[in-house]
Every structure is written in C-alpha cells, then in structure tokens.
Short mmCIF file of C-alpha atoms in Angstrom, two decimals:
data_model
loop_
_atom_site.label_atom_id
_atom_site.label_comp_id
_atom_site.label_asym_id
_atom_site.label_seq_id
_atom_site.Cartn_x
_atom_site.Cartn_y
_atom_site.Cartn_z
CA SER A 24 77.29 -65.80 88.49
CA GLU A 25 75.04 -67.20 85.67
CA GLN A 26 73.62 -69.66 87.70
CA ALA A 27 72.88 -67.00 90.13
CA ASP A 28 70.77 -65.29 87.40
CA GLY A 29 68.66 -68.13 87.06
CA ALA A 30 70.36 -70.58 84.61
CA GLU A 31 70.53 -73.85 85.22
CA PRO A 32 74.01 -75.66 86.27
CA ALA A 33 75.58 -77.24 83.27
CA PRO A 34 76.38 -81.02 83.71
CA ALA A 35 79.92 -82.07 84.08
CA ALA A 36 82.00 -82.35 81.37
CA PRO A 37 84.22 -85.41 80.91
CA ASP A 38 87.44 -83.08 80.86
CA ALA A 39 87.30 -79.47 82.37
CA THR A 40 89.90 -78.36 79.88
CA ALA A 41 88.06 -79.91 76.53
CA ALA A 42 87.23 -77.46 74.07
CA LEU A 43 83.60 -77.75 72.31
CA LYS A 44 83.24 -80.01 69.29
CA PRO A 45 82.50 -77.51 66.15
CA GLY A 46 79.40 -79.81 65.65
CA ALA A 47 77.70 -78.33 68.82
CA LEU A 48 77.54 -74.98 67.31
CA GLU A 49 76.08 -76.26 63.95
CA LEU A 50 72.37 -75.43 64.81
CA PRO A 51 71.08 -72.64 66.56
CA ALA A 52 68.60 -75.56 68.29
CA ALA A 53 71.35 -77.51 69.32
CA GLU A 54 73.10 -74.68 70.97
CA THR A 55 69.92 -73.09 72.84
CA GLY A 56 67.96 -76.02 73.21
CA ILE A 57 64.68 -74.36 71.49
CA VAL A 58 63.49 -74.36 67.80
CA PRO A 59 64.25 -71.17 65.92
CA VAL A 60 61.21 -69.18 64.13
CA GLY A 61 61.57 -66.22 62.41
CA GLU A 62 63.79 -64.18 60.15
CA ARG A 63 66.13 -63.78 63.04
CA ALA A 64 66.43 -67.71 63.63
CA ILE A 65 66.86 -68.25 59.99
CA ALA A 66 69.86 -65.77 59.87
CA SER A 67 71.19 -67.40 63.07
CA THR A 68 71.13 -71.00 61.55
CA ALA A 69 72.80 -69.68 58.24
CA GLU A 70 75.80 -68.39 60.08
CA ALA A 71 76.25 -71.59 62.00
CA GLU A 72 76.42 -73.41 58.63
CA ALA A 73 78.72 -70.92 57.43
CA ALA A 74 81.24 -71.34 60.17
CA THR A 75 80.99 -75.02 60.17
CA GLU A 76 82.03 -75.10 56.36
CA ASP A 77 85.00 -73.14 57.37
CA GLU A 78 86.51 -75.60 59.89
CA PRO A 79 87.81 -79.04 59.35
CA ALA A 80 85.79 -81.77 59.61
CA GLY A 81 85.92 -83.36 63.18
CA ALA A 82 88.60 -80.61 64.24
CA LEU A 83 88.73 -80.52 68.08
CA ALA A 84 88.73 -77.07 70.05
CA PRO A 85 91.95 -77.27 72.00
CA ALA A 86 92.02 -78.59 75.39
CA THR A 87 93.80 -76.01 76.82
CA GLY A 88 94.43 -72.13 76.89
CA ALA A 89 90.58 -71.10 76.45
CA GLY A 90 89.95 -67.82 78.73
CA PRO A 91 87.33 -67.75 81.34
CA LEU A 92 84.91 -66.07 78.51
CA GLU A 93 85.55 -68.55 76.56
CA ALA A 94 85.14 -71.23 79.04
CA GLY A 95 81.80 -69.44 80.24
CA VAL A 96 80.44 -69.73 76.65
CA GLN A 97 81.45 -73.46 75.91
CA THR A 98 79.73 -74.00 79.51
CA ALA A 99 76.70 -71.78 78.52
CA ALA A 100 76.63 -73.64 75.05
CA MET A 101 76.72 -77.15 76.42
CA ALA A 102 74.38 -76.55 79.36
CA PRO A 103 70.66 -77.49 78.72
CA ARG A 104 68.13 -74.78 78.68
CA SER A 105 64.99 -74.18 80.71
CA ALA A 106 62.23 -71.51 80.81
CA SER A 107 64.40 -69.64 83.17
CA ALA A 108 67.68 -69.42 81.41
CA THR A 109 66.07 -68.05 78.33
CA GLY A 110 64.93 -65.35 79.90
CA ASN A 111 68.36 -64.41 81.82
CA PRO A 112 69.78 -61.48 79.97
CA ARG A 113 73.39 -62.11 80.79
CA ALA A 114 73.20 -65.88 79.69
CA GLN A 115 71.50 -64.61 76.39
CA ALA A 116 74.56 -62.20 75.75
CA ALA A 117 76.81 -64.96 76.12
CA ARG A 118 75.11 -67.52 73.73
CA ALA A 119 74.84 -64.65 71.08
CA GLU A 120 78.78 -63.94 71.38
CA ALA A 121 79.27 -67.68 70.93
CA ARG A 122 77.42 -67.29 67.82
CA GLY A 123 79.39 -64.11 66.69
CA ALA A 124 76.21 -62.06 66.92
CA GLU A 125 75.87 -58.94 69.03
CA PRO A 126 74.44 -59.07 72.65
CA GLY A 127 70.82 -57.53 71.59
CA ASP A 128 70.65 -59.71 68.74
CA ALA A 129 70.69 -62.78 71.18
CA THR A 130 68.08 -61.10 73.35
CA ARG A 131 65.49 -60.34 70.49
CA THR A 132 66.04 -63.85 69.37
CA ASP A 133 65.93 -65.48 72.31
CA THR A 134 62.64 -63.48 73.51
CA ALA A 135 60.91 -64.90 70.16
CA LYS A 136 61.82 -68.45 70.97
CA SER A 137 59.61 -71.18 72.77
CA PRO A 138 60.69 -71.91 75.97
CA LYS A 139 61.24 -75.44 75.06
CA THR A 140 64.23 -77.08 76.55
CA VAL A 141 66.25 -79.84 74.30
CA ALA A 142 69.26 -81.42 76.10
CA ALA A 143 72.69 -80.69 74.74
CA PRO A 144 74.04 -83.45 73.10
CA ALA A 145 76.62 -85.73 74.75
CA LYS A 146 80.31 -85.08 74.08
CA GLY A 147 82.62 -88.21 72.99
CA PRO A 148 86.53 -88.32 73.48
CA SER A 149 87.23 -86.98 70.22
CA ASP A 150 85.35 -83.32 71.25
CA LYS A 151 88.57 -82.82 73.48
CA LYS A 152 90.90 -82.13 71.03
CA THR A 153 90.86 -78.99 68.57
CA SER A 154 93.74 -77.46 66.83
CA ALA A 155 95.10 -74.12 67.71
CA THR A 156 94.54 -72.71 64.28
CA GLU A 157 90.73 -74.10 64.22
CA LYS A 158 90.32 -72.43 67.35
CA ALA A 159 91.74 -68.88 66.09
CA ALA A 160 89.52 -69.07 63.09
CA ALA A 161 86.58 -69.96 64.82
CA PRO A 162 85.33 -66.41 66.46
CA SER A 163 85.74 -65.15 62.83
CA THR A 164 83.79 -67.34 60.98
CA ALA A 165 80.63 -67.42 63.75
CA GLN A 166 80.47 -63.47 62.63
CA ALA A 167 79.94 -64.21 58.67
CA ARG A 168 76.69 -62.96 57.35
CA PRO A 169 75.00 -64.27 54.46
CA PRO A 170 74.79 -62.02 51.04
CA ARG A 171 72.26 -59.41 51.18
CA SER A 172 68.95 -60.04 48.95
CA LYS A 173 68.63 -57.30 45.96
CA VAL A 174 64.66 -57.55 46.44
CA PRO A 175 64.13 -54.47 48.80
CA PHE A 176 66.30 -52.56 46.38
CA ILE A 177 63.94 -53.29 43.42
CA VAL A 178 61.01 -52.89 45.60
CA GLY A 179 62.07 -49.28 46.73
CA ALA A 180 62.85 -48.45 43.43
CA LEU A 181 59.44 -49.21 42.01
CA ILE A 182 57.91 -47.42 45.01
CA ALA A 183 59.79 -44.24 43.89
CA LEU A 184 58.92 -44.60 40.07
CA ILE A 185 55.15 -44.90 41.16
CA ALA A 186 55.31 -42.04 43.35
CA VAL A 187 57.09 -39.82 40.70
CA GLY A 188 54.28 -41.00 38.27
CA GLY A 189 51.35 -40.21 40.79
CA VAL A 190 53.11 -36.85 40.80
CA ALA A 191 53.07 -36.25 37.32
CA ALA A 192 49.55 -37.39 36.83
CA ALA A 193 48.31 -35.35 39.97
CA GLY A 194 49.91 -32.40 38.54
CA THR A 195 48.94 -32.68 34.76
CA TYR A 196 45.40 -33.40 36.23
CA MET A 197 45.31 -30.52 38.19
CA ALA A 198 46.57 -28.58 35.24
CA GLU A 199 43.21 -30.06 33.36
CA MET A 200 45.62 -31.72 30.46
CA TRP A 201 43.35 -34.69 31.06
CA GLY A 202 40.38 -35.71 32.78
CA GLY A 203 37.63 -32.96 31.36
CA LYS A 204 37.53 -29.50 32.42
CA THR A 205 36.31 -27.89 36.22
CA VAL A 206 32.66 -26.77 35.25
CA PRO A 207 32.34 -23.39 36.86
CA SER A 208 29.74 -22.55 39.35
CA VAL A 209 27.11 -20.20 37.67
CA VAL A 210 24.23 -20.41 40.21
CA GLY A 211 22.82 -17.10 41.15
CA LEU A 212 24.62 -15.43 38.04
CA PRO A 213 22.89 -13.71 35.56
CA GLN A 214 22.10 -15.79 32.45
CA ALA A 215 24.63 -14.10 29.98
CA GLU A 216 27.32 -14.14 32.49
CA ALA A 217 26.94 -17.95 33.30
CA GLU A 218 27.16 -18.76 29.29
CA ALA A 219 30.15 -16.64 29.38
CA ALA A 220 31.95 -18.28 32.02
CA LEU A 221 30.88 -21.94 30.60
CA ALA A 222 32.19 -20.93 27.15
CA ASP A 223 35.80 -19.46 28.74
CA LYS A 224 35.79 -23.28 29.96
CA GLY A 225 34.79 -25.00 26.46
CA PHE A 226 31.29 -25.88 27.82
CA ALA A 227 28.13 -25.19 26.03
CA ALA A 228 24.77 -23.94 27.84
CA ALA A 229 21.36 -25.38 27.16
CA VAL A 230 18.72 -23.10 28.89
CA THR A 231 15.21 -24.10 30.52
CA GLU A 232 13.02 -21.19 31.74
CA GLU A 233 11.27 -21.38 35.03
CA LYS A 234 9.06 -19.51 36.95
CA SER A 235 10.35 -17.72 40.09
CA ASP A 236 10.42 -14.91 42.46
CA GLU A 237 14.05 -14.26 41.38
CA ALA A 238 15.08 -11.64 39.10
CA PRO A 239 14.33 -12.64 35.59
CA GLY A 240 17.37 -13.88 33.97
CA THR A 241 19.07 -15.46 37.28
CA VAL A 242 20.39 -18.74 36.93
CA LEU A 243 18.30 -21.38 39.49
CA ALA A 244 20.31 -24.30 38.57
CA ALA A 245 22.97 -25.90 36.87
CA ALA A 246 23.54 -29.68 35.79
CA PRO A 247 26.29 -30.41 36.22
CA ASP A 248 26.79 -27.59 38.94
CA GLY A 249 30.94 -27.83 39.70
CA GLY A 250 33.05 -30.90 39.33
CA ARG A 251 34.35 -32.38 35.96
CA ALA A 252 33.15 -32.76 32.32
CA GLU A 253 34.28 -33.56 29.28
CA GLU A 254 35.13 -30.05 27.16
CA GLY A 255 32.85 -29.09 24.67
CA SER A 256 29.99 -30.88 26.70
CA THR A 257 26.54 -29.24 27.51
CA VAL A 258 25.83 -27.98 30.92
CA GLU A 259 21.97 -27.66 31.68
CA LEU A 260 20.95 -24.38 33.06
CA THR A 261 17.55 -23.28 34.86
CA VAL A 262 16.80 -19.59 34.40
CA ALA A 263 14.29 -17.60 36.39
CA VAL A 264 11.72 -15.58 34.18
CA ALA A 265 8.83 -13.59 36.23
CA ARG A 266 5.47 -14.80 36.89
CA THR A 267 3.08 -12.97 34.90
CA VAL A 268 -0.96 -12.72 35.19
CA PRO A 269 -2.63 -15.33 32.63
CA ALA A 270 -5.31 -14.02 30.35
CA VAL A 271 -8.38 -15.64 31.84
CA ALA A 272 -11.63 -13.59 30.71
CA GLY A 273 -13.83 -15.97 29.14
CA LEU A 274 -12.60 -19.00 30.86
CA THR A 275 -14.70 -21.08 33.61
CA GLN A 276 -13.23 -19.99 37.17
CA GLN A 277 -11.79 -23.24 37.45
CA GLU A 278 -9.74 -23.00 34.47
CA ALA A 279 -8.44 -19.47 35.41
CA VAL A 280 -7.80 -20.92 38.84
CA ASP A 281 -5.41 -23.73 37.29
CA LEU A 282 -3.65 -21.33 34.89
CA LEU A 283 -3.03 -18.82 37.74
CA ALA A 284 -1.55 -22.06 40.07
CA ALA A 285 0.73 -22.89 36.95
CA GLU A 286 2.48 -19.60 37.10
CA GLY A 287 2.86 -19.90 40.90
CA LEU A 288 0.14 -17.70 41.97
CA SER A 289 -1.81 -19.32 44.58
CA SER A 290 -3.49 -16.62 46.42
CA VAL A 291 -6.99 -16.02 44.44
CA GLU A 292 -9.82 -14.23 45.23
CA VAL A 293 -13.08 -14.32 43.69
CA THR A 294 -15.83 -11.83 43.58
CA GLU A 295 -19.35 -12.23 41.74
CA GLU A 296 -21.03 -9.82 39.26
CA LYS A 297 -24.64 -10.27 37.62
CA SER A 298 -24.07 -11.04 34.24
CA ASN A 299 -25.90 -12.76 31.07
CA GLU A 300 -22.92 -14.87 30.38
CA ALA A 301 -22.75 -18.25 31.61
CA ALA A 302 -22.57 -18.67 35.64
CA GLY A 303 -19.06 -18.91 36.68
CA THR A 304 -17.42 -17.20 33.19
CA VAL A 305 -14.59 -15.12 34.20
CA LEU A 306 -15.38 -11.46 33.56
CA ALA A 307 -12.57 -9.68 34.52
CA VAL A 308 -8.90 -10.20 36.21
CA THR A 309 -6.95 -7.76 38.73
CA PRO A 310 -3.99 -6.86 37.93
CA GLU A 311 -4.80 -6.92 34.46
CA ALA A 312 -3.41 -9.83 32.34
CA GLY A 313 0.39 -9.69 31.41
CA THR A 314 1.28 -7.91 34.94
CA ALA A 315 4.35 -9.55 36.70
CA LEU A 316 3.63 -10.54 40.21
CA LEU A 317 5.48 -12.14 42.99
CA SER A 318 3.69 -15.92 44.03
CA THR A 319 2.80 -14.00 47.25
CA ASP A 320 0.74 -11.44 45.33
CA THR A 321 -3.22 -11.79 45.16
CA VAL A 322 -4.87 -11.88 42.14
CA THR A 323 -8.75 -11.18 41.99
CA LEU A 324 -11.32 -12.74 39.44
CA THR A 325 -14.55 -11.21 38.63
CA VAL A 326 -17.03 -14.32 38.04
CA ALA A 327 -20.39 -14.13 36.25
CA VAL A 328 -23.63 -14.87 38.14
CA PRO A 329 -26.79 -14.97 36.36
CA PHE A 330 -29.74 -12.35 36.75
CA THR A 331 -32.87 -13.86 38.70
CA VAL A 332 -36.04 -12.53 38.80
CA PRO A 333 -36.15 -10.74 42.09
CA ASP A 334 -38.84 -11.43 44.89
CA VAL A 335 -41.55 -8.63 45.18
CA ALA A 336 -44.48 -10.15 46.94
CA GLY A 337 -45.81 -7.51 49.07
CA SER A 338 -44.07 -4.65 48.10
CA SER A 339 -46.09 -1.66 46.75
CA ARG A 340 -46.55 -1.25 43.37
CA ASP A 341 -43.70 1.11 43.01
CA ASP A 342 -41.17 -0.37 44.89
CA ALA A 343 -42.02 -4.00 42.85
CA VAL A 344 -41.50 -1.74 39.76
CA ALA A 345 -38.04 -0.04 40.80
CA ALA A 346 -36.74 -3.75 41.94
CA LEU A 347 -37.38 -5.10 38.57
CA GLU A 348 -35.71 -2.57 36.77
CA ALA A 349 -32.50 -2.29 39.02
CA GLU A 350 -31.95 -6.43 37.63
CA GLY A 351 -32.38 -4.73 34.05
CA TYR A 352 -36.16 -5.98 33.74
CA GLU A 353 -38.81 -4.15 32.11
CA ALA A 354 -41.99 -4.10 34.18
CA ASP A 355 -45.52 -4.88 32.83
CA VAL A 356 -47.67 -4.15 35.32
CA GLN A 357 -51.33 -6.54 35.46
CA ARG A 358 -54.14 -6.34 37.86
CA TYR A 359 -54.53 -9.52 40.02
CA TYR A 360 -57.84 -9.98 41.62
CA THR A 361 -57.88 -11.35 45.19
CA GLU A 362 -59.17 -10.79 48.42
CA ASP A 363 -56.34 -12.28 50.01
CA ALA A 364 -53.78 -9.49 49.27
CA GLU A 365 -54.19 -5.41 50.00
CA GLU A 366 -55.25 -4.18 47.26
CA GLY A 367 -52.45 -2.20 45.32
CA THR A 368 -49.90 -4.66 46.71
CA ALA A 369 -47.42 -6.96 44.65
CA VAL A 370 -48.37 -10.63 44.49
CA SER A 371 -46.30 -12.20 42.19
CA THR A 372 -44.31 -12.03 39.01
CA ASP A 373 -44.05 -14.19 35.68
CA PRO A 374 -41.60 -15.46 35.66
CA GLU A 375 -41.59 -16.34 39.39
CA ALA A 376 -39.24 -15.05 41.63
CA GLY A 377 -35.41 -16.68 41.51
CA THR A 378 -36.09 -17.69 38.12
CA GLU A 379 -32.54 -17.20 35.83
CA LEU A 380 -33.42 -14.42 33.32
CA ASN A 381 -31.12 -12.36 30.85
CA SER A 382 -31.07 -8.74 32.19
CA GLY A 383 -33.39 -6.71 29.59
CA SER A 384 -36.15 -9.38 29.90
CA THR A 385 -39.85 -8.23 30.50
CA VAL A 386 -41.18 -9.26 33.57
CA THR A 387 -44.93 -9.56 34.27
CA LEU A 388 -45.83 -7.94 37.69
CA TYR A 389 -48.90 -8.59 39.15
CA ILE A 390 -50.60 -6.17 41.61
CA ALA A 391 -53.31 -7.42 43.80
CA LYS A 392 -56.81 -5.93 42.99
CA SER A 393 -59.90 -6.65 45.07
CA ARG A 394 -62.75 -7.34 42.51
CA ALA A 395 -65.18 -6.23 45.65
CA ALA A 396 -63.47 -2.99 45.69
CA GLU A 397 -63.45 -2.80 42.25
CA LEU A 398 -67.20 -3.31 41.84
CA ARG A 399 -68.10 -0.89 44.48
CA GLU A 400 -65.81 1.79 42.83
CA LEU A 401 -67.78 1.19 39.48
CA THR A 402 -70.86 0.78 41.26
CA THR A 403 -70.28 4.32 43.18
CA GLY A 404 -69.23 5.80 39.75
CA VAL A 405 -72.28 4.92 37.72
CA LEU A 406 -75.09 5.81 40.33
CA PRO A 407 -74.95 9.41 40.64
CA GLY A 408 -77.16 11.00 37.74
CA ALA A 409 -78.68 7.83 37.31
CA THR A 410 -82.51 7.31 37.36
CA LEU A 411 -84.01 4.68 39.39
CA THR A 412 -87.81 3.49 38.40
CA THR A 413 -89.87 2.09 41.16
CA GLU A 414 -93.39 1.10 41.58
CA GLU A 415 -93.86 4.47 43.51
CA GLY A 416 -92.04 6.28 40.89
CA THR A 417 -89.13 7.58 38.74
CA TYR A 418 -86.05 9.02 40.92
CA LEU A 419 -83.28 10.78 40.20
CA VAL A 420 -79.89 9.85 42.22
CA LYS A 421 -78.28 12.77 43.80
CA GLU A 422 -75.72 11.26 46.07
CA VAL A 423 -74.40 7.55 46.75
CA LYS A 424 -74.39 7.08 50.48
CA SER A 425 -72.98 3.45 50.37
CA THR A 426 -71.79 0.29 48.80
CA SER A 427 -71.65 -3.26 49.56
CA TYR A 428 -70.19 -6.12 47.80
CA LYS A 429 -72.07 -9.39 48.12
CA GLY A 430 -70.23 -11.87 45.76
CA ASP A 431 -70.32 -12.95 42.35
CA GLY A 432 -70.10 -9.49 41.01
CA GLU A 433 -73.12 -8.44 42.81
CA VAL A 434 -72.98 -4.83 44.62
CA SER A 435 -75.90 -3.67 46.69
CA TYR A 436 -75.89 0.44 47.54
CA THR A 437 -77.78 3.14 48.98
CA VAL A 438 -78.70 6.40 47.71
CA VAL A 439 -80.14 9.81 48.09
CA ALA A 440 -82.76 10.68 45.43
CA VAL A 441 -85.35 13.47 44.28
CA LYS A 442 -88.74 11.86 42.98
CA SER A 443 -88.99 13.58 39.39
CA GLU A 444 -92.10 13.97 37.14
CA VAL A 445 -92.59 14.59 33.60
CA VAL A 446 -95.21 17.42 32.56
CA LYS A 447 -96.28 17.35 28.76
CA PHE A 448 -97.56 20.57 27.24
CA PRO A 449 -100.59 20.68 24.87
CA PHE A 450 -100.68 21.73 21.46
CA GLY A 451 -97.29 19.87 20.89
CA LEU A 452 -95.55 22.41 22.96
CA GLY A 453 -93.53 19.24 24.30
CA GLU A 454 -92.61 18.24 27.79
CA LYS A 455 -90.67 19.01 30.88
CA THR A 456 -89.50 17.08 34.11
CA TYR A 457 -89.69 18.56 37.37
CA TYR A 458 -87.77 17.51 40.62
CA ASP A 459 -88.94 17.28 44.30
CA ASP A 460 -85.59 18.74 45.52
CA LYS A 461 -87.44 19.72 48.60
CA ASN A 462 -88.45 16.40 49.79
CA PRO A 463 -85.33 13.93 48.81
CA VAL A 464 -85.70 10.19 49.80
CA THR A 465 -83.29 7.28 50.26
CA LEU A 466 -83.36 4.63 48.16
CA GLU A 467 -81.53 0.80 48.20
CA GLY A 468 -80.65 -1.43 45.50
CA GLY A 469 -78.34 -3.77 44.01
CA LEU A 470 -76.54 -4.21 40.45
CA VAL A 471 -74.65 -7.45 39.12
CA TRP A 472 -71.87 -6.78 37.21
CA ASN A 473 -69.84 -9.14 34.64
CA ASP A 474 -66.41 -10.03 33.84
CA ASN A 475 -66.32 -7.29 31.50
CA ASP A 476 -67.39 -4.56 33.93
CA LYS A 477 -70.76 -3.87 32.18
CA ILE A 478 -74.13 -4.15 34.31
CA SER A 479 -76.02 -7.29 33.79
CA TYR A 480 -78.72 -7.20 36.23
CA ALA A 481 -80.29 -3.99 38.36
CA ASN A 482 -82.78 -3.69 40.81
CA PRO A 483 -84.80 -1.13 40.67
CA GLU A 484 -84.30 -0.71 37.34
CA ILE A 485 -81.46 1.84 36.16
CA THR A 486 -80.84 4.15 33.53
CA LEU A 487 -77.45 5.40 33.16
CA PRO A 488 -77.40 9.15 32.07
#
C-alpha cells in the first residue's frame, strides 16, 4: 500500500527477517534521506542520539518476531526517499512512529525538509541479529524527550514584571504623581476664572493684553493651553481689552490714522474744515476720544485746511465784499481805474485770489472805476453855475447837455448858457449883473483834469462859482 501511495520500492534486504541495525536510526538524515532543518529537525536528532545511547553497542534487532507494522517501519526506514515519497502522508506517519514521534509531527517535519534523496546505508551480516531485550527497549527509547529549557519561563516572568510596572507607571502618571500637572484649558473664560483654574492646579498666570472685539477680560489665548507642565510653572494668558478712540486732536492726519490702526480701527473718514491751524492738522474726532468701539465701527476725523483769498473778479462790489467776509476777511475797497472792466465790478484783490491767508486778515478789494466816466462826472459836476468867458462875452452856464472823454484827462462838453452883462452905477453906487434869460445860447468847450482831480486847463476860460 505504501508503494501505491507514491513511495519508491525499497531495495531487497539480504534477509527478509533481519531487523534494522540500531545505527540506522542514529540520525534523521540517515533515516529519511534528507538534511534536517529547523527546531523540529534538531529535536528529532536529539531523540535518535538518546535512543542510541540506551542500546548496547553493536546490538542487532531480532531476526524474527517482528509484526507487520514493525516490518513496514523497517522497510520504510531502509528505503531510499524521493521527492514523491516525502509528500506521502502514510509514509510520513510510518517514519514518525519509527522515531517515536506523533504522526502529525512527522508530517510537519517532512514538509520542512529538502526533497534531496540520500541512499540508505548498506546492511551487513551483523545487522541481522538483535536481542529480544534490545528489541523490546527500542520503542520506549525512541520516544524520549530532551529536558525543557528554562529560558521561556524567565522571559515570561520578565514580560509580566514589565507589564505590571507599566500599569503602575501609567496609573501614577494619570494620577499626576509624576510628569507634571495637566494645564486646564482656559481660552474663552473670563480672566478671573482662568487665573483661579490655573491656581487650583498649582500654576501661576502672566497676563498680556490685546485689543479685541471680544468682551474685555476674555482669555484669547494661553501658552501652554492643555497638555502637562511642571507644577508651579507660569502660563502666559492673552486677555482681551476694548478698542478705544485715541486722543488724536492736534496731530497730523497721518499720525491720527496710524494710531487708529494700532487700535484695530481701520474704517476712517476725513472731513475738511477751514482753519488757521496748519493744513492737515486734526481738529476733532468723532466719536470722541476714549469711546469704546468695535473694529468695524467708523471714526471721522475733522482735518484743517487753510483759509484762502476767494476769487471775486467780475462780481459786483457788494457780492465781492460778502465773499471776503465769509472767509473771515475784512475788505478794504479801493478804486481801480480801468477801461477794460465794467465800472463798479471787482477787478482783483491783494493778496491775489488763492493765497493762503489766516482768517481775520485784511484783503484789499479793487473795484473797477472808469477814468473817463469819473472825469465826465467831475465835469458835469463843476459846469452848472460856472462862468465861461469867450470873445463874444461872458456867459453863465445853466445846463450841461453832454460830455465826452478825449483821453489823457481831457473832457469836452456842450452846455446851455445865457449871456451876462455887468452894469456899474455912477456916484459909487456899485454894479449889477444882468442875464439875458430870454436868449439862451449853446456853448462848447473842454477841460483837462490832473491826477488830483483838479482842472489844469480850460477852454473857454472858466470861473467856478
């Protein structure tokens, strides 16, 4: 049946009843025809050596009396192994029983062995003789085991000791008997509560303030936050404080904006106001300084811009004066002779328009005045009642009919006059002037005026009343 399972036929023994020589079971390699490897192979070799030491040297198995199983074992032991034989479970079981091992052990040992085939040793004539006592002792000695090693017990004890120590260490660590104390998480708590929680754990607190939209006193950050630290160490707390409008009046606009940004207030609006302060100076801030705000609130800065002389050219005299007074200036009105602007309108100012000038200063306002019109007006004013002397006689001017400016201060005129005559009475009784009102005449003439509005020349000669 073993051959049917794939085992190769064993070579013919010299004597069919001859027993195996004890030396044939000395090494597993000799028995199976392969080189033992691994822990199981070492154990099988030790068993074989123990069995050999118990048997007398040179003892032979009995030639007769072996049962079918023993005969099968002997045949399997002497048969050369091949790659196919090592894979036969029944053959493996027979070999294992011959070594005194369990069938399962033989299977595990054989599966780990190399498929290399080694020929069984040749049997000599002395191998056929074995005593009955030796034969009876062989099965028991084949099942002997080497003494067990104490190493596994020592290793197990060490592992158990380490485990117990680890549990104890973990327990004491969790109980905070070593490794520091757990830092409580205090972010979001009010400052007082946070400091109390840290003090309960044996920690000190160092506080740094930070502008924030959170409620004042709220803990924004902690270092460390959670985890463990040495008892008595300091935890750095960052605590919220309100953003407030800084006092920026009197600063430059840029300085004010920088201070507001430092407070986290970046929404800034600027309005201008005329002022004698330096241009760009902050005159006021809204909301007022010290007001608590959120970062999204808007702050308004009122910034100084200088007063400047307004441009009033072409305005009427009254309108020009009103514009200057609106800027806080005092107007000093002066005539300005020109024929290029309508008389009575503003020509210019001194300082000129656009000049930066503090409010309260005086500005000279020049109003256009036509010299021609002025001289005509003067002429019209002096002729009525004046006496004109011509070659025909003396005439009294009754009415000015027209005037015309000739340039260089000269004004021509046309008047209605009546001839006058002076009558002297004899005997020292005086004289009397008579006017011929019934026969008025029209006379023409001219006057030249100087810069002082005085008549420097007249034709005909004129005598002012």
